[in-house]
PDB file of C-alpha atoms in Angstrom:
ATOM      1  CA  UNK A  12      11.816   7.773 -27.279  1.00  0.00           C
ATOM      2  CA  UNK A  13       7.932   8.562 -26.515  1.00  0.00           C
ATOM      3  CA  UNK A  14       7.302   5.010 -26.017  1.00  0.00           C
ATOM      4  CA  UNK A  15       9.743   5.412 -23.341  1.00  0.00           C
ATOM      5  CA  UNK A  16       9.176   8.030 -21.697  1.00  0.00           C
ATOM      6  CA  UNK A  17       5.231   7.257 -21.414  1.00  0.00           C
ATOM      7  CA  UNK A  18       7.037   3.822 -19.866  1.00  0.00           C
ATOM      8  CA  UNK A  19       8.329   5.763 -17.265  1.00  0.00           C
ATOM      9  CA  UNK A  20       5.405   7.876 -16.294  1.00  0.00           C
ATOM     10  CA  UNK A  21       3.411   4.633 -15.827  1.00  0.00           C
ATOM     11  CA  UNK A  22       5.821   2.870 -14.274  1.00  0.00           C
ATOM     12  CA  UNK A  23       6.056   5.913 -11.633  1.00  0.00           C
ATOM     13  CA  UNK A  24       2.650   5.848 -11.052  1.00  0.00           C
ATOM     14  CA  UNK A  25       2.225   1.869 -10.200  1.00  0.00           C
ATOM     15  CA  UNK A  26       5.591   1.989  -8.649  1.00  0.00           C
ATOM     16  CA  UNK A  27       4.059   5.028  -5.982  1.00  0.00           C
ATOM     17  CA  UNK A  28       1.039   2.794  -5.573  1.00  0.00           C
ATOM     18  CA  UNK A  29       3.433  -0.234  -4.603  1.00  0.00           C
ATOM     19  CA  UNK A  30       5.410   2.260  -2.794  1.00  0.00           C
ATOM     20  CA  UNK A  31       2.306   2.815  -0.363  1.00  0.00           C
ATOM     21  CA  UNK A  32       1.316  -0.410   0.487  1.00  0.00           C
ATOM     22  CA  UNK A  33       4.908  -1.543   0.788  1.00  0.00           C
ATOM     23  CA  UNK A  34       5.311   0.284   3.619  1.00  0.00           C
ATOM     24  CA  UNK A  35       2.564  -0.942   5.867  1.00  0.00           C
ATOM     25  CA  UNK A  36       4.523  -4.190   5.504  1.00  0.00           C
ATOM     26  CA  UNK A  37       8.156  -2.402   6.386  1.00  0.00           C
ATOM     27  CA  UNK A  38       6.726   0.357   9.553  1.00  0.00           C
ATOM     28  CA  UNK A  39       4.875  -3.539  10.990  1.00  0.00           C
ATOM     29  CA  UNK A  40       8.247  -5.613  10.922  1.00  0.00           C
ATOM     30  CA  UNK A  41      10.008  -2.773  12.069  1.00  0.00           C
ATOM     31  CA  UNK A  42       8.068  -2.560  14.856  1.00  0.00           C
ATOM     32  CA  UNK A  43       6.893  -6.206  16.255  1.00  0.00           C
ATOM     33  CA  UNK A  44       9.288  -8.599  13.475  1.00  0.00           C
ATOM     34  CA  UNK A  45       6.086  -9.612  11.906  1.00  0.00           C
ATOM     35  CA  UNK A  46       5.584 -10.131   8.283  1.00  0.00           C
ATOM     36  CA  UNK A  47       1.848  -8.820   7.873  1.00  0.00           C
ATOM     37  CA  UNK A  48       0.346 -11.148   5.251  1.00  0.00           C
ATOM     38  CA  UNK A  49      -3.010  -9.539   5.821  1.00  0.00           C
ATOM     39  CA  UNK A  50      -2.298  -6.249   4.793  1.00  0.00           C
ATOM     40  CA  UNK A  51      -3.577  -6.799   1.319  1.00  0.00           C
ATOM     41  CA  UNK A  52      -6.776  -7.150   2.381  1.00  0.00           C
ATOM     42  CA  UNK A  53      -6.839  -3.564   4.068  1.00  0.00           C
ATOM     43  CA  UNK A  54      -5.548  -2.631   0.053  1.00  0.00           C
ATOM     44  CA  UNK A  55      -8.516  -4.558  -1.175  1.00  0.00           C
ATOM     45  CA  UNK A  56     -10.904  -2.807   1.787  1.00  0.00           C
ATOM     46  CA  UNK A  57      -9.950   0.438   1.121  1.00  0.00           C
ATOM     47  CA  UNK A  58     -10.828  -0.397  -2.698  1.00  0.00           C
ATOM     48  CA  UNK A  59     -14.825  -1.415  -2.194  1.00  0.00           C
ATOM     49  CA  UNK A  60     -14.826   1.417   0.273  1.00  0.00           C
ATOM     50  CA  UNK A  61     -14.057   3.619  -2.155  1.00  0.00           C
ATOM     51  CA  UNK A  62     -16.320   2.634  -4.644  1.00  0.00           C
ATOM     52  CA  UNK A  63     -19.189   2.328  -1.952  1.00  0.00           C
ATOM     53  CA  UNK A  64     -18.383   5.810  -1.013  1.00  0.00           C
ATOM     54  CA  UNK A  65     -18.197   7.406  -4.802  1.00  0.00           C
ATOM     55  CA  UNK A  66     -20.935   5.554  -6.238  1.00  0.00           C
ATOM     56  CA  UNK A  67     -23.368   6.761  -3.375  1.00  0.00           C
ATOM     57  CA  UNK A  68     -22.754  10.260  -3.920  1.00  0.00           C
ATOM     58  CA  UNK A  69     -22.774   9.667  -7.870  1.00  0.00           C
ATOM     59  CA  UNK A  70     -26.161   8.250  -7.131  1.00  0.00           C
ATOM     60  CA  UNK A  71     -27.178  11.520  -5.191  1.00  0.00           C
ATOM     61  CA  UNK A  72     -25.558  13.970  -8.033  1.00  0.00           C
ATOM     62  CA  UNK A  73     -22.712  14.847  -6.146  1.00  0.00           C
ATOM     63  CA  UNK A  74     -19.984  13.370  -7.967  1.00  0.00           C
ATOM     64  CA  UNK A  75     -21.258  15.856 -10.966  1.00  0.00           C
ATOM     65  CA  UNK A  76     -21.290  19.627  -9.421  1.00  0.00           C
ATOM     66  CA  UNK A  77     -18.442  18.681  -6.597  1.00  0.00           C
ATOM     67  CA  UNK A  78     -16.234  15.739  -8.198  1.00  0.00           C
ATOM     68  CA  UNK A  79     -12.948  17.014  -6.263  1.00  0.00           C
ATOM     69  CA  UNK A  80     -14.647  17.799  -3.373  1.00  0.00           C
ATOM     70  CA  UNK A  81     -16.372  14.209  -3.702  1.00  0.00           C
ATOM     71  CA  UNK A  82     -12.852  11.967  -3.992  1.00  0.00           C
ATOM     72  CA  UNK A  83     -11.077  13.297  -1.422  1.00  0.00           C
ATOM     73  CA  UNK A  84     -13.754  13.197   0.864  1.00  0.00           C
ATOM     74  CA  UNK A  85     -13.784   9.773   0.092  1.00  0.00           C
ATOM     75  CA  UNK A  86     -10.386   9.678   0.084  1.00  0.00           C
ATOM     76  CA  UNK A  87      -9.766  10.062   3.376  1.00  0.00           C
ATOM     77  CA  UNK A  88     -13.194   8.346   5.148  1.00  0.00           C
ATOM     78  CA  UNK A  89     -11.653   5.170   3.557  1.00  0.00           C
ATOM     79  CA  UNK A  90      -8.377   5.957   4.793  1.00  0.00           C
ATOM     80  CA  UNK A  91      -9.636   6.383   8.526  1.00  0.00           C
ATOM     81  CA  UNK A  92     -12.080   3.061   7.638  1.00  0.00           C
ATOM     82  CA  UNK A  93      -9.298   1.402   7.110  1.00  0.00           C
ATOM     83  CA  UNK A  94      -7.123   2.707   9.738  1.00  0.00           C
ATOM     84  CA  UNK A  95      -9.706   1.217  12.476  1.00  0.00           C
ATOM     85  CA  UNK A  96     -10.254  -1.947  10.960  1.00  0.00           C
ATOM     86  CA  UNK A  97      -6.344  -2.866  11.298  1.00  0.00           C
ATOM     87  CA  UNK A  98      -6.343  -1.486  14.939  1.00  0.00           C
ATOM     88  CA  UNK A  99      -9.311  -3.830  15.335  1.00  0.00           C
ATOM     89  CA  UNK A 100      -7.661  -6.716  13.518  1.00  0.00           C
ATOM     90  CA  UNK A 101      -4.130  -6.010  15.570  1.00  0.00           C
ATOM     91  CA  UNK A 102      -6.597  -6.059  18.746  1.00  0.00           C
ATOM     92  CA  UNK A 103      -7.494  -9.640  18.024  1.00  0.00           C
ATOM     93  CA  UNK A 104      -5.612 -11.348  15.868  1.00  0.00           C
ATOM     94  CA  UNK A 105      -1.980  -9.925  17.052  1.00  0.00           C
ATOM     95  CA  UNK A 106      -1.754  -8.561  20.574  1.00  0.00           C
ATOM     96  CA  UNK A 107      -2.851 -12.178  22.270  1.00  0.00           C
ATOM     97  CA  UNK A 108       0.118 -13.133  20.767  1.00  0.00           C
ATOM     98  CA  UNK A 109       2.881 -10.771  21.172  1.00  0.00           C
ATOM     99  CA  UNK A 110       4.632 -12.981  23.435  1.00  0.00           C
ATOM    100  CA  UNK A 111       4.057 -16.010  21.249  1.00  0.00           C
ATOM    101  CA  UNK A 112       6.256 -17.704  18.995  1.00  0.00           C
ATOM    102  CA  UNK A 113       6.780 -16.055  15.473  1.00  0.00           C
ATOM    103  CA  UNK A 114       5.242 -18.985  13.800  1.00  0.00           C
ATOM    104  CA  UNK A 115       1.628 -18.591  15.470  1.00  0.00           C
ATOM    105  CA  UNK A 116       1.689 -14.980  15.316  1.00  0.00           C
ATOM    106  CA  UNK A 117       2.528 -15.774  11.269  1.00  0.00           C
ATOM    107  CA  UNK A 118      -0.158 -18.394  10.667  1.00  0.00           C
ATOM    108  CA  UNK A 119      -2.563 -15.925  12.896  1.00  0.00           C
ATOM    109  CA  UNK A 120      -1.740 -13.125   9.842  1.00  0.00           C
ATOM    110  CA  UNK A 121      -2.438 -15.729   7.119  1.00  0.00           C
ATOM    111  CA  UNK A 122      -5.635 -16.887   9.037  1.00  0.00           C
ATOM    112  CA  UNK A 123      -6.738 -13.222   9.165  1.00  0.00           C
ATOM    113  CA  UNK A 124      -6.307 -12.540   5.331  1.00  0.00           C
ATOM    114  CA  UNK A 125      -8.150 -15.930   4.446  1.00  0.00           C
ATOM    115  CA  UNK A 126     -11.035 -14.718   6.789  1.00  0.00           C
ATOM    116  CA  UNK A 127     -10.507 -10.699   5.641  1.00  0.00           C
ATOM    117  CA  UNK A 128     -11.036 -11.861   2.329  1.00  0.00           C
ATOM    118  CA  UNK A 129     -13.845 -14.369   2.572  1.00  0.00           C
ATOM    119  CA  UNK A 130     -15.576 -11.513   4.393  1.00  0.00           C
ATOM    120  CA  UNK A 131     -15.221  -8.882   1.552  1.00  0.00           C
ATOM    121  CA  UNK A 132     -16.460 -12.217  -1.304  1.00  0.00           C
ATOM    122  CA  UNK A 133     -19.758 -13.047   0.958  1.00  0.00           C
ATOM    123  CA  UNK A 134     -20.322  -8.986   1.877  1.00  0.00           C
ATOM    124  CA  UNK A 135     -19.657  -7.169  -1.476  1.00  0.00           C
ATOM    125  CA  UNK A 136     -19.857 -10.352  -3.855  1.00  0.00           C
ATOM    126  CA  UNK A 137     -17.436 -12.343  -6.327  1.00  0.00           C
ATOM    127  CA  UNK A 138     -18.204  -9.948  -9.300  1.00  0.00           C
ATOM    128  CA  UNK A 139     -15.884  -6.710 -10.108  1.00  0.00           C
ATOM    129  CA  UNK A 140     -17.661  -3.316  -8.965  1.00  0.00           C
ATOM    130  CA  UNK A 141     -17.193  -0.431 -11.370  1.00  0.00           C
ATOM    131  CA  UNK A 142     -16.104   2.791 -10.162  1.00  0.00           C
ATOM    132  CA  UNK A 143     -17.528   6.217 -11.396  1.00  0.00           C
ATOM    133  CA  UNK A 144     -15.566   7.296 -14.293  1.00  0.00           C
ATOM    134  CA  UNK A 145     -15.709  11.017 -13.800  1.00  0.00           C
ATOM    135  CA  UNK A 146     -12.096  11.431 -13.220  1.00  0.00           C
ATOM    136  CA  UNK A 147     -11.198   8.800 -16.098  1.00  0.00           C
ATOM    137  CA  UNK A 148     -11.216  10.820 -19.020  1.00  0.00           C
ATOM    138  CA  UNK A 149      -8.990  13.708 -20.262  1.00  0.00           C
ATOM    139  CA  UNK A 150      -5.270  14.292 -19.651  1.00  0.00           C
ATOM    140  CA  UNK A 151      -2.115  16.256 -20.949  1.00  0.00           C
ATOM    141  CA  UNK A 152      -0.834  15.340 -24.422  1.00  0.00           C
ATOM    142  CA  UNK A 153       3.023  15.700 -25.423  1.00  0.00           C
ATOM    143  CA  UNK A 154       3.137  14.490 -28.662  1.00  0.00           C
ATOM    144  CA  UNK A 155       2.767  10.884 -28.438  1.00  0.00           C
ATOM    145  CA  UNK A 156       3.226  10.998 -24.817  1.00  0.00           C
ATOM    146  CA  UNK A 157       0.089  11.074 -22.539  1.00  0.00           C
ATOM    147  CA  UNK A 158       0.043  12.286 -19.045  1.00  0.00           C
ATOM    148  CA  UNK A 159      -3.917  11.433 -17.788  1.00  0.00           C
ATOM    149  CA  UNK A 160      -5.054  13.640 -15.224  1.00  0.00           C
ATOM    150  CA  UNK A 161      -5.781  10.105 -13.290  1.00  0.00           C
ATOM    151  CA  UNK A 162      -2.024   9.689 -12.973  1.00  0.00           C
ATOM    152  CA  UNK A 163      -1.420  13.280 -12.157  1.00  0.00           C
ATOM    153  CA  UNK A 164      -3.775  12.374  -9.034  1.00  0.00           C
ATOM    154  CA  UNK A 165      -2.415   9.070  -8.406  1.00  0.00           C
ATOM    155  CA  UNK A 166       1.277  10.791  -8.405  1.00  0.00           C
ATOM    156  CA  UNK A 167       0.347  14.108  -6.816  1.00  0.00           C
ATOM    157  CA  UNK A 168      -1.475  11.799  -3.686  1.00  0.00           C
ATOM    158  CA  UNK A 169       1.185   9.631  -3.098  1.00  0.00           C
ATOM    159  CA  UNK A 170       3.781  12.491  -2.972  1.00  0.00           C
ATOM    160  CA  UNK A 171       1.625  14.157  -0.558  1.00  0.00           C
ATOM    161  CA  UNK A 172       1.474  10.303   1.587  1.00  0.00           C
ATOM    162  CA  UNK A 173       4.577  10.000   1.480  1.00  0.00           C
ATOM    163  CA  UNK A 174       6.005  13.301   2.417  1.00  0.00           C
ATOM    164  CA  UNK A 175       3.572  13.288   5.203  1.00  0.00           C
ATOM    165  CA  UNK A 176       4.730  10.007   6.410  1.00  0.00           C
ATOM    166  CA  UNK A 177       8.130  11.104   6.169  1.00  0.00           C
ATOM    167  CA  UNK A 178       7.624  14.416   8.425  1.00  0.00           C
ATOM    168  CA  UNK A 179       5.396  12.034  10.602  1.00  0.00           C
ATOM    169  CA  UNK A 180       8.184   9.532  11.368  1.00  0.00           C
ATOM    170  CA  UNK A 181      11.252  11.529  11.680  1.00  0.00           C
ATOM    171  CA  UNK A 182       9.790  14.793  12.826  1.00  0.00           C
ATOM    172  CA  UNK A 183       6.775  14.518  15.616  1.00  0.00           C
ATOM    173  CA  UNK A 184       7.023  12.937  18.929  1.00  0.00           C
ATOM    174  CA  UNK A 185       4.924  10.130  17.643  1.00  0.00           C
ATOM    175  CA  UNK A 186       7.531   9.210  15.167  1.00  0.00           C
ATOM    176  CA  UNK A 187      10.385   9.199  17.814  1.00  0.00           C
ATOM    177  CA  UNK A 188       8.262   6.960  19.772  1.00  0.00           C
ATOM    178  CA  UNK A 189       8.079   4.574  16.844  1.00  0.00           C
ATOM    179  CA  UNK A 190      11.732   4.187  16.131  1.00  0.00           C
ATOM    180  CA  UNK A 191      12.336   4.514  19.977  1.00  0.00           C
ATOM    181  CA  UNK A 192       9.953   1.469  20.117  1.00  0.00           C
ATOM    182  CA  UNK A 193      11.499  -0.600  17.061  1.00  0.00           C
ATOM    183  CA  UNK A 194      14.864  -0.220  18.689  1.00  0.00           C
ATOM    184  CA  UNK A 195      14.166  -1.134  21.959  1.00  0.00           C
ATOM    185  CA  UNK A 196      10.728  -2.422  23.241  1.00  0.00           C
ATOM    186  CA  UNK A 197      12.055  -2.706  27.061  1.00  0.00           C
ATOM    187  CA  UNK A 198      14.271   0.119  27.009  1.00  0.00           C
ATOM    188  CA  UNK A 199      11.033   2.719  25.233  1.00  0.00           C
ATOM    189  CA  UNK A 200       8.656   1.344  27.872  1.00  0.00           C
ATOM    190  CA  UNK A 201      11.047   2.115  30.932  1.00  0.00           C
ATOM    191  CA  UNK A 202      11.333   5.902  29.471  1.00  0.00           C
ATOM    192  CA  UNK A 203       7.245   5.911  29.696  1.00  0.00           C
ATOM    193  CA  UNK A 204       6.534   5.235  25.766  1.00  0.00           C
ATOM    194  CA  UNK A 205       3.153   2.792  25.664  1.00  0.00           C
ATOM    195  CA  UNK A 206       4.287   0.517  23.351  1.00  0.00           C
ATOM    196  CA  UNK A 207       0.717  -1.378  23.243  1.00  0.00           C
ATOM    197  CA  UNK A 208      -0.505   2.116  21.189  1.00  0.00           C
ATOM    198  CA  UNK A 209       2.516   2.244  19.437  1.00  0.00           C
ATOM    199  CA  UNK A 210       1.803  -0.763  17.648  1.00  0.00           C
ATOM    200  CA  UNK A 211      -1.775   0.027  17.232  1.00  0.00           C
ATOM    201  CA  UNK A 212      -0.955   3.348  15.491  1.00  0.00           C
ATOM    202  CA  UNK A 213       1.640   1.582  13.372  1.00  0.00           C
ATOM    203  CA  UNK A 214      -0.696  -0.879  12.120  1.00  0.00           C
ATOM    204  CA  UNK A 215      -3.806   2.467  11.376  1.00  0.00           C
ATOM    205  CA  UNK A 216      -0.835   4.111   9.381  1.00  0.00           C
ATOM    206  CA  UNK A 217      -0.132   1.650   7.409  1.00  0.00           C
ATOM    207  CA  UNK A 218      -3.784   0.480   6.424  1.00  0.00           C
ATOM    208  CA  UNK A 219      -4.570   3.859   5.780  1.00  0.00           C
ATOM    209  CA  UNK A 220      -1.905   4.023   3.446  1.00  0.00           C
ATOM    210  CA  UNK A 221      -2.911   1.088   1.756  1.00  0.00           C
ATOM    211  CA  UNK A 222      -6.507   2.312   1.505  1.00  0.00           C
ATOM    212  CA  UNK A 223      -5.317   5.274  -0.009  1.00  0.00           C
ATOM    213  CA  UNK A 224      -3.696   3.034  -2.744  1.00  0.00           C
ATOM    214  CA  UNK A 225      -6.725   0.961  -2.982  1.00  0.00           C
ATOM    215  CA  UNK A 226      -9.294   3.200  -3.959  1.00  0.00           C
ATOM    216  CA  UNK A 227      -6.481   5.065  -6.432  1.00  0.00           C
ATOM    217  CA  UNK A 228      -5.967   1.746  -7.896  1.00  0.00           C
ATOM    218  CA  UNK A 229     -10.056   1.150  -8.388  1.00  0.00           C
ATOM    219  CA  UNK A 230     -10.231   4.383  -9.798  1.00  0.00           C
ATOM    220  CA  UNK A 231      -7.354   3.616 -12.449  1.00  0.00           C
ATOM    221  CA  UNK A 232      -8.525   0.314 -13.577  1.00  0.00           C
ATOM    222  CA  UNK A 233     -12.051   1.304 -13.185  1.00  0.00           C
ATOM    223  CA  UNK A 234     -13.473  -1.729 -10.691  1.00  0.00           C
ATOM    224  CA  UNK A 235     -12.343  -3.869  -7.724  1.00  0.00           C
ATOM    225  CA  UNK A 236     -12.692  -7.132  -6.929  1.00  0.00           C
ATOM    226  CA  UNK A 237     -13.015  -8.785  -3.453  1.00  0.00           C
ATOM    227  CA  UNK A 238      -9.113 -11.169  -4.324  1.00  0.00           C
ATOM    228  CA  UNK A 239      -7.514  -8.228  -6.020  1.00  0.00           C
ATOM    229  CA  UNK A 240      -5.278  -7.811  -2.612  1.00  0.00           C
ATOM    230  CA  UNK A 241      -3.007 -10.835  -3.345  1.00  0.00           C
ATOM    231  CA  UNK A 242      -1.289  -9.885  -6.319  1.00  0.00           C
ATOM    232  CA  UNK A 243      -0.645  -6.417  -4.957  1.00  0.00           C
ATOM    233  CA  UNK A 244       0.273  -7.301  -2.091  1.00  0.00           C
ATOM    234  CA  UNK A 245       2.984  -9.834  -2.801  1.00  0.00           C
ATOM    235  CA  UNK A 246       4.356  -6.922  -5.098  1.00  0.00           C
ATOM    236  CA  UNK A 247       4.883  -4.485  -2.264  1.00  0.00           C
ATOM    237  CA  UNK A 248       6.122  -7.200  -0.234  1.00  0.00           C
ATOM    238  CA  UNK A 249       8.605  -7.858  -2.668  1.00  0.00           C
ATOM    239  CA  UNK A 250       8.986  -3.821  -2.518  1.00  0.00           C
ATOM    240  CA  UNK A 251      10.097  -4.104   1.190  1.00  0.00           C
ATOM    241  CA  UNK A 252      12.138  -6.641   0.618  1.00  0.00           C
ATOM    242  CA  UNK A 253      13.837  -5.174  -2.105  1.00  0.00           C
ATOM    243  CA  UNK A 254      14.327  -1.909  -0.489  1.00  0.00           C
ATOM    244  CA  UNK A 255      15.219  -3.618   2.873  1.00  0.00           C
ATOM    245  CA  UNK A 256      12.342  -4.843   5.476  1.00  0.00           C
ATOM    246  CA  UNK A 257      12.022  -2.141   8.060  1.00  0.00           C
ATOM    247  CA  UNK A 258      13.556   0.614   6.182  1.00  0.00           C
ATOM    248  CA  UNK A 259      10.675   2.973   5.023  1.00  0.00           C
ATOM    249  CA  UNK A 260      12.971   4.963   2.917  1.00  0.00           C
ATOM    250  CA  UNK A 261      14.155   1.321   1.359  1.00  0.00           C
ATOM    251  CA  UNK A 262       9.872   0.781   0.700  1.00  0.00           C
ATOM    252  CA  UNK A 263       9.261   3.889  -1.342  1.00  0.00           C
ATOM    253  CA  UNK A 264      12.771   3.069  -3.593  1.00  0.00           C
ATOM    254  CA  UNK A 265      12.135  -0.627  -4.012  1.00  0.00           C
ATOM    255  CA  UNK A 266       8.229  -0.020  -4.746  1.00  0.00           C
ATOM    256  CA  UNK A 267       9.191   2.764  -7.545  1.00  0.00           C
ATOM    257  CA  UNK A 268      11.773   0.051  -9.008  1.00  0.00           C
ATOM    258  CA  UNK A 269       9.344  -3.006  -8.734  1.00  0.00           C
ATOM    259  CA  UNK A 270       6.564  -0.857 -10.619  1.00  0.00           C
ATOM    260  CA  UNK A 271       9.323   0.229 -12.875  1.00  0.00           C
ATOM    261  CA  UNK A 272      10.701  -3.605 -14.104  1.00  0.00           C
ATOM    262  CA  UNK A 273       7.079  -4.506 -14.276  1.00  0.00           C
ATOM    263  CA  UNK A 274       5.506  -1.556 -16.932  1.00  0.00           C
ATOM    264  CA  UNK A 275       8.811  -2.305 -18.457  1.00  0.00           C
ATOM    265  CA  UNK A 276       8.693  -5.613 -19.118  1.00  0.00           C
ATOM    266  CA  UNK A 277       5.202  -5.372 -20.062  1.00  0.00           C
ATOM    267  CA  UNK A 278       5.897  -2.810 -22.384  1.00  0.00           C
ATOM    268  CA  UNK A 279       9.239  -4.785 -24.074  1.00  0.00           C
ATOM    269  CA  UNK A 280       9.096  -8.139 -23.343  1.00  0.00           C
ATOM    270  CA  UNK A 281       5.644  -9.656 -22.527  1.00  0.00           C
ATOM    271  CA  UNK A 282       2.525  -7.925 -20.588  1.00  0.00           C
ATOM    272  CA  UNK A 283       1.392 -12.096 -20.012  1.00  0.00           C
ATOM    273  CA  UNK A 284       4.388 -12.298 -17.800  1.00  0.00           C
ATOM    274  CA  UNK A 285       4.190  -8.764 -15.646  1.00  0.00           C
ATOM    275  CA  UNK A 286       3.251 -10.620 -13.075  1.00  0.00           C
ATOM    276  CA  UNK A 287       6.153 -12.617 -12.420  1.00  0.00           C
ATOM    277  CA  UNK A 288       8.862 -10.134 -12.370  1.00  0.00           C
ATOM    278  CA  UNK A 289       8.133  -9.288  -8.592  1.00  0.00           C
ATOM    279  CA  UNK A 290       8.587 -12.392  -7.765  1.00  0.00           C
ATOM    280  CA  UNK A 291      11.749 -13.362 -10.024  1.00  0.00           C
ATOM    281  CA  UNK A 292      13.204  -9.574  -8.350  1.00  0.00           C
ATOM    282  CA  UNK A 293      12.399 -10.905  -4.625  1.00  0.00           C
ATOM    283  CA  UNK A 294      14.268 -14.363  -5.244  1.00  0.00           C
ATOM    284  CA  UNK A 295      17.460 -12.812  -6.414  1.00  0.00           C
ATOM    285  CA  UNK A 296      17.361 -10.501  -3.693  1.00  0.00           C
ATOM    286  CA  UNK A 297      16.392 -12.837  -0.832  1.00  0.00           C
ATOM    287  CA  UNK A 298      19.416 -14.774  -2.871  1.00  0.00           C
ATOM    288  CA  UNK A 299      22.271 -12.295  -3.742  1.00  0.00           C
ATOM    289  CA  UNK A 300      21.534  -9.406  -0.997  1.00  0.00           C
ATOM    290  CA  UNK A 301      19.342 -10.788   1.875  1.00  0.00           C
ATOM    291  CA  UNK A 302      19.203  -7.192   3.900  1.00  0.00           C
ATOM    292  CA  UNK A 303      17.926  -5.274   0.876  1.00  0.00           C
ATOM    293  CA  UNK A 304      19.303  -2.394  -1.287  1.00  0.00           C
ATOM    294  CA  UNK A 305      19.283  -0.123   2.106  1.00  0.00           C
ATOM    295  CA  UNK A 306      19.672  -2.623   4.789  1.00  0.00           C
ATOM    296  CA  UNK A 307      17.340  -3.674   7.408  1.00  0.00           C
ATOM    297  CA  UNK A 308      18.788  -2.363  10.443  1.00  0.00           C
ATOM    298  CA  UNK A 309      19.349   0.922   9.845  1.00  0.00           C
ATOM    299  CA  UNK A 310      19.246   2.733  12.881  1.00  0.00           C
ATOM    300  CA  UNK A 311      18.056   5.922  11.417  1.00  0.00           C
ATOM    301  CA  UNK A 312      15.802   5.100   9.101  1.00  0.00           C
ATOM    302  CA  UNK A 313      14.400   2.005  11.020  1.00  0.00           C
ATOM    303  CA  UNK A 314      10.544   2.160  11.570  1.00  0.00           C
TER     304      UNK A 314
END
């Protein structure tokens, strides 16, 4: 029963990780119809920012007599890093082609995660970069069961994200100009919405969400390296998917279940094979239930 139960505390804590990145992919399709395939890259980004960020003010003392202060200070620089470079990336790699044909705007999104990640391999190197391991040590102990304090952040952050995105969406003007947008481009446009920033804010909100995941992530396993987007990112793909592309409430459920099934198969079956569970959980889905566990076009929760 212990061996469960600590199961399901890590399996929370990836699944809220998948959760945020997962819905950068759903609030984009919802939106524009586009399938992001860069987005793990802005995980990945928001990863070596992080560990630029905390290792420079380890290296200064800070990280010692302000370590809370320290992380989310860092915490949020990498989110708003990473916010700008996907409105920069939606600037140039998207927006020439909103009027194009799905399949150049898709092969634009896999050109700009080839060239996203070739830039973070020939800027930050191909070796893993260790993160400071201040806030790796210690935790609550229940027996056999062991709650870190690095998962009581990791959980305790992406409640906060995601309760924040929630109010965001469904209760500020901003938000009502998102689903007004995802709805109805033509219609939101006549009725004075700018759907140009729409799109640009959707694409910062999601990045920064990833980010936020990224540099958690770094500071779980203790390093990043400049591929570890890909994996990740397929995951929360699979997430959306799962959940139901362009439903955020669908994201955060099919995240939590995707980190679930994998800790859980790691943990009874095989930890060799973690991996592939995503993708076996995405095939049957795309297969048996195409729309996702919540549906994709559901007015009210559409993004």
């Amino acid at each position: 029963m212990e061996f469960f139960i600590q199961q399901v505390i890590n399996g929370l804590t990836l699944g809220g990780l998948y959760a945020l990145i997962a819905l950068g992919y759903t609030m984009v399709y919802g939106i524009i119809q586009l399938i992001n395939f860069a987005h793990g890259e802005f995980f990945a980004a928001g990863g070596y920012m992080g560990v630029i960020l905390l290792s420079f003010l380890a290296a200064h003392g800070y990280m010692e007599t302000h370590p809370w202060f320290c992380l989310f200070g860092a915490l949020l620089l990498t989110m708003g890093y990473c916010a700008m470079l996907a409105m920069a990336v939606e600037k140039v790699a998207y927006k020439p082609l909103r009027y194009a044909s799905r399949l150049s705007v898709l092969l634009s999104a896999l050109g700009m995660s080839i060239f996203l990640q070739n830039g973070l391999m020939l800027t930050q190197g191909v070796y893993d970069k260790a993160y400071p391991t201040e806030f790796t040590h210690g935790g609550l102990e229940f027996g056999l069961i062991t709650f870190s304090y690095m998962q009581i952040l990791i959980v305790a952050v992406t409640i906060v994200l995601l309760l924040g995105l929630n109010a965001l969406v469904f209760r500020t003007r901003i938000g009502t100009a998102m689903r007004a947008t995802a709805q109805d481009k033509v219609m939101s446009s006549l009725v004075g919405i700018n759907s140009s920033r729409i799109i640009s804010v959707t694409f910062a909100i999601g990045a920064a969400l990833a980010a936020a995941a990224g540099i958690m992530i770094g500071l779980y396993y203790g390093s990043v390296r400049y591929d570890m987007g890909f994996v990740p990112g397929i995951k929360a793909f699979a997430a959306a998917v799962l959940g139901g592309i362009g439903n955020i409430t669908g994201a955060m459920v099919g995240g939590l279940i995707i980190g679930m099934v994998e800790i859980f198969a790691a943990g009874y079956l095989s930890s060799e094979y973690k991996d592939v569970w995503a993708f076996i959980i995405l095939i049957a889905v795309l297969y048996f239930m195409p729309t996702g566990i919540m549906g994709e076009n559901v007015d009210d929760t559409r993004v």
